[in-house]
Amino acid sequence: MAQSPGQYFVHVFTLFISSMAMTNMFRMFGNITPSLYIAQQVLTFILILMICYSGYLIPHPKMHPWLSWFYWINPFAYAFKGLFSNEMRNLRFDCSGTGSIPAGPGYDDPAYQTCTLPGSTPGADYVVGRSYLQRAYDINVDDQAIDVIAVFLFWILFTVINMAAMEWLDFTGGGYTHKVYKRGKAPKENTNESEKEAQLLVQQATDSMSKTLTLKGGCFMWKDVRYTVPVKGGDRLLLDDVEGWIKPGQMTALMGASGAGKTTLLDVLAKRKTMGTVSGTVTLNGKPLKIDFERITGYVEQ
């Protein structure tokens, strides 16, 4: 890479805005298409075009005229031109030896040789980077600032389209299908009376179930629960002599400030911790937990 600080920071800045522009382009297609599947299919095709017509795999002078227009609306192309111009504008490529033609015994006079690289001049045993880029890739290094600004403008353009799409496009209203019913078979619209009838039926069913429902289960208790984890320089105590119980048919709330150890306590009681040391007494109906406790217990992490 080029060694000057200016070229280094231009290189980093160009990479940054290129990354931001491409990120916003992906988000743009996610916002303007109705599903992730469609966005992936469209982006796959466009990304292949962007890579092939960035000016590196196929130099601009050799592009097929039917698709060469894509080169001018491709953020990759402007980023590639900006990076190449920044890197190679002051380089000199040595062509001495076999890099010049004609070469071989008797062809030692540089005045009658020329370099094999594009952009060479007769009688010179080197090629300047800007001449090489101009002849090989049709890149004018004097347009470097324009290329970098173009990438930045693509970033702004994709951001504006994203904002507009999120503001006005809505693909969740009902999809692209419309249900058609036979005459007289369409469901009735919900009214206040029908909603009240449905709520009454639900309430009656709930009351009936609550009268006949018998609660079964056990009392889950824990006492003097301590949990320590190894840290650099010793052990750290996360739970210190914690005790409590849960009764069947009763909802128990575990409350505390952030970082108090609520999730840690639940993980310890559910035997989900794989490191550290756990001590204390945990019982179910007054009996120690069996080895199948984890398999018969449902635990939902927060």
CSV table of C-alpha atoms in Angstrom, one decimal:
chain,number,residue,atom,x,y,z
A,1,MET,CA,0.0,0.0,0.0
A,2,ALA,CA,1.0,3.6,-0.4
A,3,GLN,CA,3.0,4.9,2.6
A,4,SER,CA,1.9,8.5,2.8
A,5,PRO,CA,-0.6,9.5,5.6
A,6,GLY,CA,-2.9,11.3,3.2
A,7,GLN,CA,-3.3,8.3,0.9
A,8,TYR,CA,-3.9,6.0,3.9
A,9,PHE,CA,-6.7,8.1,5.4
A,10,VAL,CA,-8.3,8.5,2.0
A,11,HIS,CA,-8.2,4.7,1.6
A,12,VAL,CA,-9.9,4.2,5.0
A,13,PHE,CA,-12.5,6.9,4.3
A,14,THR,CA,-13.3,5.4,0.9
A,15,LEU,CA,-13.7,1.9,2.4
A,16,PHE,CA,-16.0,3.3,5.2
A,17,ILE,CA,-18.4,5.1,2.9
A,18,SER,CA,-18.4,2.2,0.5
A,19,SER,CA,-19.4,-0.1,3.4
A,20,MET,CA,-22.1,2.3,4.5
A,21,ALA,CA,-23.5,2.7,1.0
A,22,MET,CA,-23.7,-1.1,0.4
A,23,THR,CA,-25.3,-1.6,3.9
A,24,ASN,CA,-28.0,1.0,3.1
A,25,MET,CA,-28.5,-0.5,-0.4
A,26,PHE,CA,-29.2,-3.9,1.2
A,27,ARG,CA,-31.6,-2.3,3.6
A,28,MET,CA,-33.3,-0.4,0.8
A,29,PHE,CA,-34.1,-3.6,-1.1
A,30,GLY,CA,-35.4,-5.1,2.2
A,31,ASN,CA,-37.7,-2.1,2.6
A,32,ILE,CA,-39.0,-1.8,-0.9
A,33,THR,CA,-39.8,-5.5,-1.4
A,34,PRO,CA,-42.7,-7.3,0.3
A,35,SER,CA,-40.7,-10.3,1.6
A,36,LEU,CA,-37.1,-11.3,2.5
A,37,TYR,CA,-37.2,-14.0,-0.1
A,38,ILE,CA,-37.9,-11.6,-3.0
A,39,ALA,CA,-35.2,-9.2,-1.7
A,40,GLN,CA,-32.6,-12.0,-1.6
A,41,GLN,CA,-33.4,-13.1,-5.2
A,42,VAL,CA,-33.2,-9.5,-6.5
A,43,LEU,CA,-30.0,-8.7,-4.6
A,44,THR,CA,-28.3,-11.9,-5.8
A,45,PHE,CA,-28.7,-10.9,-9.4
A,46,ILE,CA,-27.8,-7.2,-8.8
A,47,LEU,CA,-24.8,-8.1,-6.7
A,48,ILE,CA,-23.4,-10.3,-9.4
A,49,LEU,CA,-23.8,-7.5,-11.9
A,50,MET,CA,-22.2,-5.0,-9.5
A,51,ILE,CA,-19.1,-7.2,-9.1
A,52,CYS,CA,-18.7,-8.1,-12.7
A,53,TYR,CA,-19.2,-4.5,-13.9
A,54,SER,CA,-17.2,-2.7,-11.3
A,55,GLY,CA,-14.3,-2.3,-13.8
A,56,TYR,CA,-11.9,-4.8,-12.3
A,57,LEU,CA,-13.0,-8.3,-13.6
A,58,ILE,CA,-14.1,-6.6,-16.9
A,59,PRO,CA,-12.3,-3.4,-17.6
A,60,HIS,CA,-14.5,-0.6,-18.8
A,61,PRO,CA,-13.1,-0.5,-22.4
A,62,LYS,CA,-13.9,-4.3,-22.8
A,63,MET,CA,-17.4,-4.3,-21.4
A,64,HIS,CA,-20.3,-5.4,-23.6
A,65,PRO,CA,-22.1,-2.3,-24.9
A,66,TRP,CA,-25.5,-3.7,-23.9
A,67,LEU,CA,-24.6,-3.7,-20.2
A,68,SER,CA,-21.8,-1.1,-20.0
A,69,TRP,CA,-24.4,1.5,-18.8
A,70,PHE,CA,-24.6,-0.3,-15.5
A,71,TYR,CA,-21.0,0.7,-14.9
A,72,TRP,CA,-22.1,4.3,-14.4
A,73,ILE,CA,-24.7,3.6,-11.8
A,74,ASN,CA,-22.6,1.1,-9.9
A,75,PRO,CA,-21.3,2.2,-6.5
A,76,PHE,CA,-18.6,-0.6,-6.7
A,77,ALA,CA,-17.2,1.0,-9.9
A,78,TYR,CA,-16.7,4.4,-8.3
A,79,ALA,CA,-15.2,2.9,-5.1
A,80,PHE,CA,-12.9,0.8,-7.2
A,81,LYS,CA,-11.8,3.8,-9.3
A,82,GLY,CA,-11.2,5.9,-6.1
A,83,LEU,CA,-9.2,3.2,-4.4
A,84,PHE,CA,-7.1,2.4,-7.5
A,85,SER,CA,-6.4,6.1,-8.2
A,86,ASN,CA,-5.4,6.7,-4.6
A,87,GLU,CA,-3.1,3.7,-4.6
A,88,MET,CA,-1.4,3.7,-8.0
A,89,ARG,CA,-1.2,7.4,-9.0
A,90,ASN,CA,2.4,7.8,-8.1
A,91,LEU,CA,3.7,4.3,-8.6
A,92,ARG,CA,6.3,3.3,-11.2
A,93,PHE,CA,6.4,-0.2,-12.6
A,94,ASP,CA,9.9,-1.4,-13.6
A,95,CYS,CA,10.0,-3.1,-17.0
A,96,SER,CA,13.7,-3.9,-17.2
A,97,GLY,CA,14.8,-7.3,-18.4
A,98,THR,CA,12.1,-9.6,-19.7
A,99,GLY,CA,9.5,-7.0,-19.0
A,100,SER,CA,10.6,-5.1,-22.2
A,101,ILE,CA,10.3,-6.1,-25.9
A,102,PRO,CA,12.2,-7.0,-27.9
A,103,ALA,CA,14.2,-9.0,-25.3
A,104,GLY,CA,17.1,-11.4,-25.6
A,105,PRO,CA,20.7,-11.5,-26.8
A,106,GLY,CA,21.6,-8.4,-28.8
A,107,TYR,CA,18.6,-6.4,-27.6
A,108,ASP,CA,20.2,-4.5,-24.8
A,109,ASP,CA,19.7,-0.9,-25.9
A,110,PRO,CA,16.8,0.6,-24.0
A,111,ALA,CA,16.3,3.2,-26.8
A,112,TYR,CA,15.0,0.4,-29.0
A,113,GLN,CA,12.9,-1.3,-26.4
A,114,THR,CA,9.4,-0.7,-24.9
A,115,CYS,CA,7.6,-1.9,-21.9
A,116,THR,CA,5.0,-4.7,-22.2
A,117,LEU,CA,2.5,-3.1,-19.8
A,118,PRO,CA,-0.3,-0.8,-21.0
A,119,GLY,CA,0.6,2.8,-20.8
A,120,SER,CA,4.2,2.4,-21.8
A,121,THR,CA,6.2,4.9,-23.9
A,122,PRO,CA,8.9,4.0,-26.4
A,123,GLY,CA,12.4,4.1,-24.9
A,124,ALA,CA,11.3,4.1,-21.2
A,125,ASP,CA,12.0,1.1,-19.0
A,126,TYR,CA,9.1,1.9,-16.6
A,127,VAL,CA,5.4,2.7,-16.6
A,128,VAL,CA,3.8,5.4,-14.5
A,129,GLY,CA,0.7,4.2,-12.5
A,130,ARG,CA,-1.6,6.9,-13.9
A,131,SER,CA,-0.8,6.0,-17.5
A,132,TYR,CA,-1.3,2.3,-16.7
A,133,LEU,CA,-4.7,3.0,-15.2
A,134,GLN,CA,-5.7,5.2,-18.1
A,135,ARG,CA,-4.8,2.7,-20.8
A,136,ALA,CA,-5.8,-0.6,-19.0
A,137,TYR,CA,-8.9,0.4,-17.0
A,138,ASP,CA,-9.9,3.8,-18.5
A,139,ILE,CA,-9.5,5.4,-15.1
A,140,ASN,CA,-8.4,9.0,-14.8
A,141,VAL,CA,-6.7,9.5,-11.5
A,142,ASP,CA,-7.5,13.2,-11.6
A,143,ASP,CA,-11.2,12.2,-11.1
A,144,GLN,CA,-10.4,10.5,-7.7
A,145,ALA,CA,-12.3,13.2,-5.7
A,146,ILE,CA,-15.3,12.9,-8.0
A,147,ASP,CA,-15.3,9.1,-7.6
A,148,VAL,CA,-15.2,9.3,-3.7
A,149,ILE,CA,-17.9,11.9,-3.7
A,150,ALA,CA,-20.0,9.7,-5.9
A,151,VAL,CA,-19.9,6.9,-3.4
A,152,PHE,CA,-20.9,9.3,-0.7
A,153,LEU,CA,-23.8,10.5,-2.7
A,154,PHE,CA,-24.9,6.9,-3.3
A,155,TRP,CA,-24.9,6.5,0.5
A,156,ILE,CA,-27.1,9.5,0.9
A,157,LEU,CA,-29.4,8.4,-1.9
A,158,PHE,CA,-30.0,4.9,-0.4
A,159,THR,CA,-30.6,6.5,3.0
A,160,VAL,CA,-33.3,8.8,1.6
A,161,ILE,CA,-35.0,5.9,-0.3
A,162,ASN,CA,-34.9,3.9,3.0
A,163,MET,CA,-36.6,6.7,4.9
A,164,ALA,CA,-39.3,7.1,2.2
A,165,ALA,CA,-39.9,3.4,2.0
A,166,MET,CA,-40.3,3.0,5.8
A,167,GLU,CA,-42.6,6.1,5.9
A,168,TRP,CA,-45.0,5.3,3.0
A,169,LEU,CA,-44.6,1.6,2.0
A,170,ASP,CA,-46.6,-1.0,4.0
A,171,PHE,CA,-46.7,-4.6,3.0
A,172,THR,CA,-48.5,-5.8,6.1
A,173,GLY,CA,-51.9,-4.5,5.5
A,174,GLY,CA,-53.4,-7.6,3.9
A,175,GLY,CA,-51.0,-9.0,1.4
A,176,TYR,CA,-51.7,-9.3,-2.2
A,177,THR,CA,-54.6,-11.8,-2.0
A,178,HIS,CA,-58.3,-11.0,-1.6
A,179,LYS,CA,-60.8,-13.6,-0.3
A,180,VAL,CA,-63.9,-14.1,-2.4
A,181,TYR,CA,-67.0,-15.8,-0.8
A,182,LYS,CA,-70.1,-17.3,-2.4
A,183,ARG,CA,-73.2,-15.2,-2.2
A,184,GLY,CA,-74.6,-15.3,1.3
A,185,LYS,CA,-71.6,-17.2,2.7
A,186,ALA,CA,-69.4,-14.3,3.7
A,187,PRO,CA,-68.8,-14.1,7.5
A,188,LYS,CA,-70.6,-11.3,9.3
A,189,GLU,CA,-68.6,-8.3,10.5
A,190,ASN,CA,-67.9,-8.2,14.2
A,191,THR,CA,-70.2,-5.9,16.1
A,192,ASN,CA,-70.3,-4.9,19.7
A,193,GLU,CA,-73.1,-7.3,20.4
A,194,SER,CA,-71.2,-10.3,18.9
A,195,GLU,CA,-68.0,-9.3,20.8
A,196,LYS,CA,-70.0,-9.2,24.1
A,197,GLU,CA,-71.5,-12.6,23.4
A,198,ALA,CA,-68.1,-14.1,22.7
A,199,GLN,CA,-66.7,-12.6,25.9
A,200,LEU,CA,-69.6,-14.0,27.9
A,201,LEU,CA,-69.1,-17.5,26.5
A,202,VAL,CA,-65.4,-17.3,27.4
A,203,GLN,CA,-66.1,-16.1,30.9
A,204,GLN,CA,-68.7,-18.9,31.4
A,205,ALA,CA,-66.2,-21.5,30.2
A,206,THR,CA,-63.5,-20.1,32.5
A,207,ASP,CA,-65.7,-20.1,35.5
A,208,SER,CA,-66.8,-23.7,34.8
A,209,MET,CA,-63.2,-24.9,34.5
A,210,SER,CA,-62.1,-23.1,37.6
A,211,LYS,CA,-64.8,-24.9,39.7
A,212,THR,CA,-63.8,-28.4,38.5
A,213,LEU,CA,-60.0,-27.9,38.1
A,214,THR,CA,-57.9,-29.6,40.8
A,215,LEU,CA,-54.4,-28.4,41.2
A,216,LYS,CA,-51.6,-31.0,41.4
A,217,GLY,CA,-48.0,-30.3,41.9
A,218,GLY,CA,-45.4,-29.9,44.6
A,219,CYS,CA,-43.9,-27.2,46.7
A,220,PHE,CA,-40.5,-26.2,45.3
A,221,MET,CA,-38.2,-24.8,48.0
A,222,TRP,CA,-34.6,-23.6,48.1
A,223,LYS,CA,-32.5,-22.5,51.1
A,224,ASP,CA,-29.0,-21.2,51.7
A,225,VAL,CA,-28.3,-21.2,47.9
A,226,ARG,CA,-24.8,-19.9,47.1
A,227,TYR,CA,-23.2,-19.6,43.7
A,228,THR,CA,-19.6,-18.6,43.1
A,229,VAL,CA,-17.7,-18.3,39.8
A,230,PRO,CA,-14.0,-18.4,39.2
A,231,VAL,CA,-12.5,-15.0,38.2
A,232,LYS,CA,-9.0,-13.8,37.8
A,233,GLY,CA,-7.4,-13.6,41.2
A,234,GLY,CA,-10.0,-15.8,43.0
A,235,ASP,CA,-13.7,-16.5,43.2
A,236,ARG,CA,-16.7,-14.1,42.9
A,237,LEU,CA,-19.9,-14.7,45.0
A,238,LEU,CA,-23.0,-14.1,42.8
A,239,LEU,CA,-25.7,-15.6,45.1
A,240,ASP,CA,-25.3,-15.4,48.9
A,241,ASP,CA,-27.7,-17.6,51.1
A,242,VAL,CA,-30.8,-17.1,49.0
A,243,GLU,CA,-34.0,-18.8,50.0
A,244,GLY,CA,-37.6,-19.0,48.8
A,245,TRP,CA,-40.5,-21.3,47.8
A,246,ILE,CA,-43.1,-21.8,45.1
A,247,LYS,CA,-46.5,-23.3,45.8
A,248,PRO,CA,-48.8,-24.9,43.2
A,249,GLY,CA,-51.7,-22.7,42.0
A,250,GLN,CA,-49.8,-19.5,43.1
A,251,MET,CA,-47.9,-17.1,40.9
A,252,THR,CA,-44.6,-16.0,42.4
A,253,ALA,CA,-42.9,-12.8,41.2
A,254,LEU,CA,-39.1,-12.6,41.3
A,255,MET,CA,-38.2,-8.9,41.5
A,256,GLY,CA,-35.1,-6.9,41.9
A,257,ALA,CA,-32.9,-4.3,40.4
A,258,SER,CA,-30.9,-4.8,37.2
A,259,GLY,CA,-27.9,-7.0,38.0
A,260,ALA,CA,-29.3,-8.3,41.3
A,261,GLY,CA,-29.0,-11.9,40.1
A,262,LYS,CA,-32.6,-12.8,39.2
A,263,THR,CA,-31.6,-14.6,36.0
A,264,THR,CA,-28.6,-16.2,37.7
A,265,LEU,CA,-30.9,-17.6,40.5
A,266,LEU,CA,-33.3,-19.0,37.9
A,267,ASP,CA,-30.4,-20.6,36.0
A,268,VAL,CA,-29.1,-22.2,39.2
A,269,LEU,CA,-32.5,-23.5,40.3
A,270,ALA,CA,-33.1,-25.0,36.9
A,271,LYS,CA,-29.6,-26.6,36.9
A,272,ARG,CA,-28.6,-24.8,33.7
A,273,LYS,CA,-25.2,-23.5,35.0
A,274,THR,CA,-22.2,-25.4,33.7
A,275,MET,CA,-19.4,-23.5,35.5
A,276,GLY,CA,-18.8,-22.3,39.0
A,277,THR,CA,-19.8,-23.8,42.3
A,278,VAL,CA,-23.4,-24.2,43.6
A,279,SER,CA,-24.2,-25.0,47.2
A,280,GLY,CA,-27.4,-25.1,49.3
A,281,THR,CA,-30.6,-27.1,49.6
A,282,VAL,CA,-33.1,-27.3,46.8
A,283,THR,CA,-36.1,-29.6,47.4
A,284,LEU,CA,-39.4,-30.7,45.8
A,285,ASN,CA,-42.0,-31.6,48.3
A,286,GLY,CA,-39.3,-31.7,50.9
A,287,LYS,CA,-37.2,-34.2,49.0
A,288,PRO,CA,-33.9,-33.6,47.2
A,289,LEU,CA,-34.1,-33.2,43.4
A,290,LYS,CA,-33.7,-36.3,41.4
A,291,ILE,CA,-31.4,-36.7,38.4
A,292,ASP,CA,-34.3,-36.4,36.0
A,293,PHE,CA,-35.3,-33.0,37.3
A,294,GLU,CA,-34.0,-31.2,34.2
A,295,ARG,CA,-35.9,-33.4,31.8
A,296,ILE,CA,-39.3,-33.1,33.5
A,297,THR,CA,-39.0,-29.4,34.1
A,298,GLY,CA,-39.9,-26.7,31.6
A,299,TYR,CA,-37.7,-23.5,31.9
A,300,VAL,CA,-38.1,-20.5,29.7
A,301,GLU,CA,-35.3,-18.0,29.8
A,302,GLN,CA,-36.1,-14.3,29.9
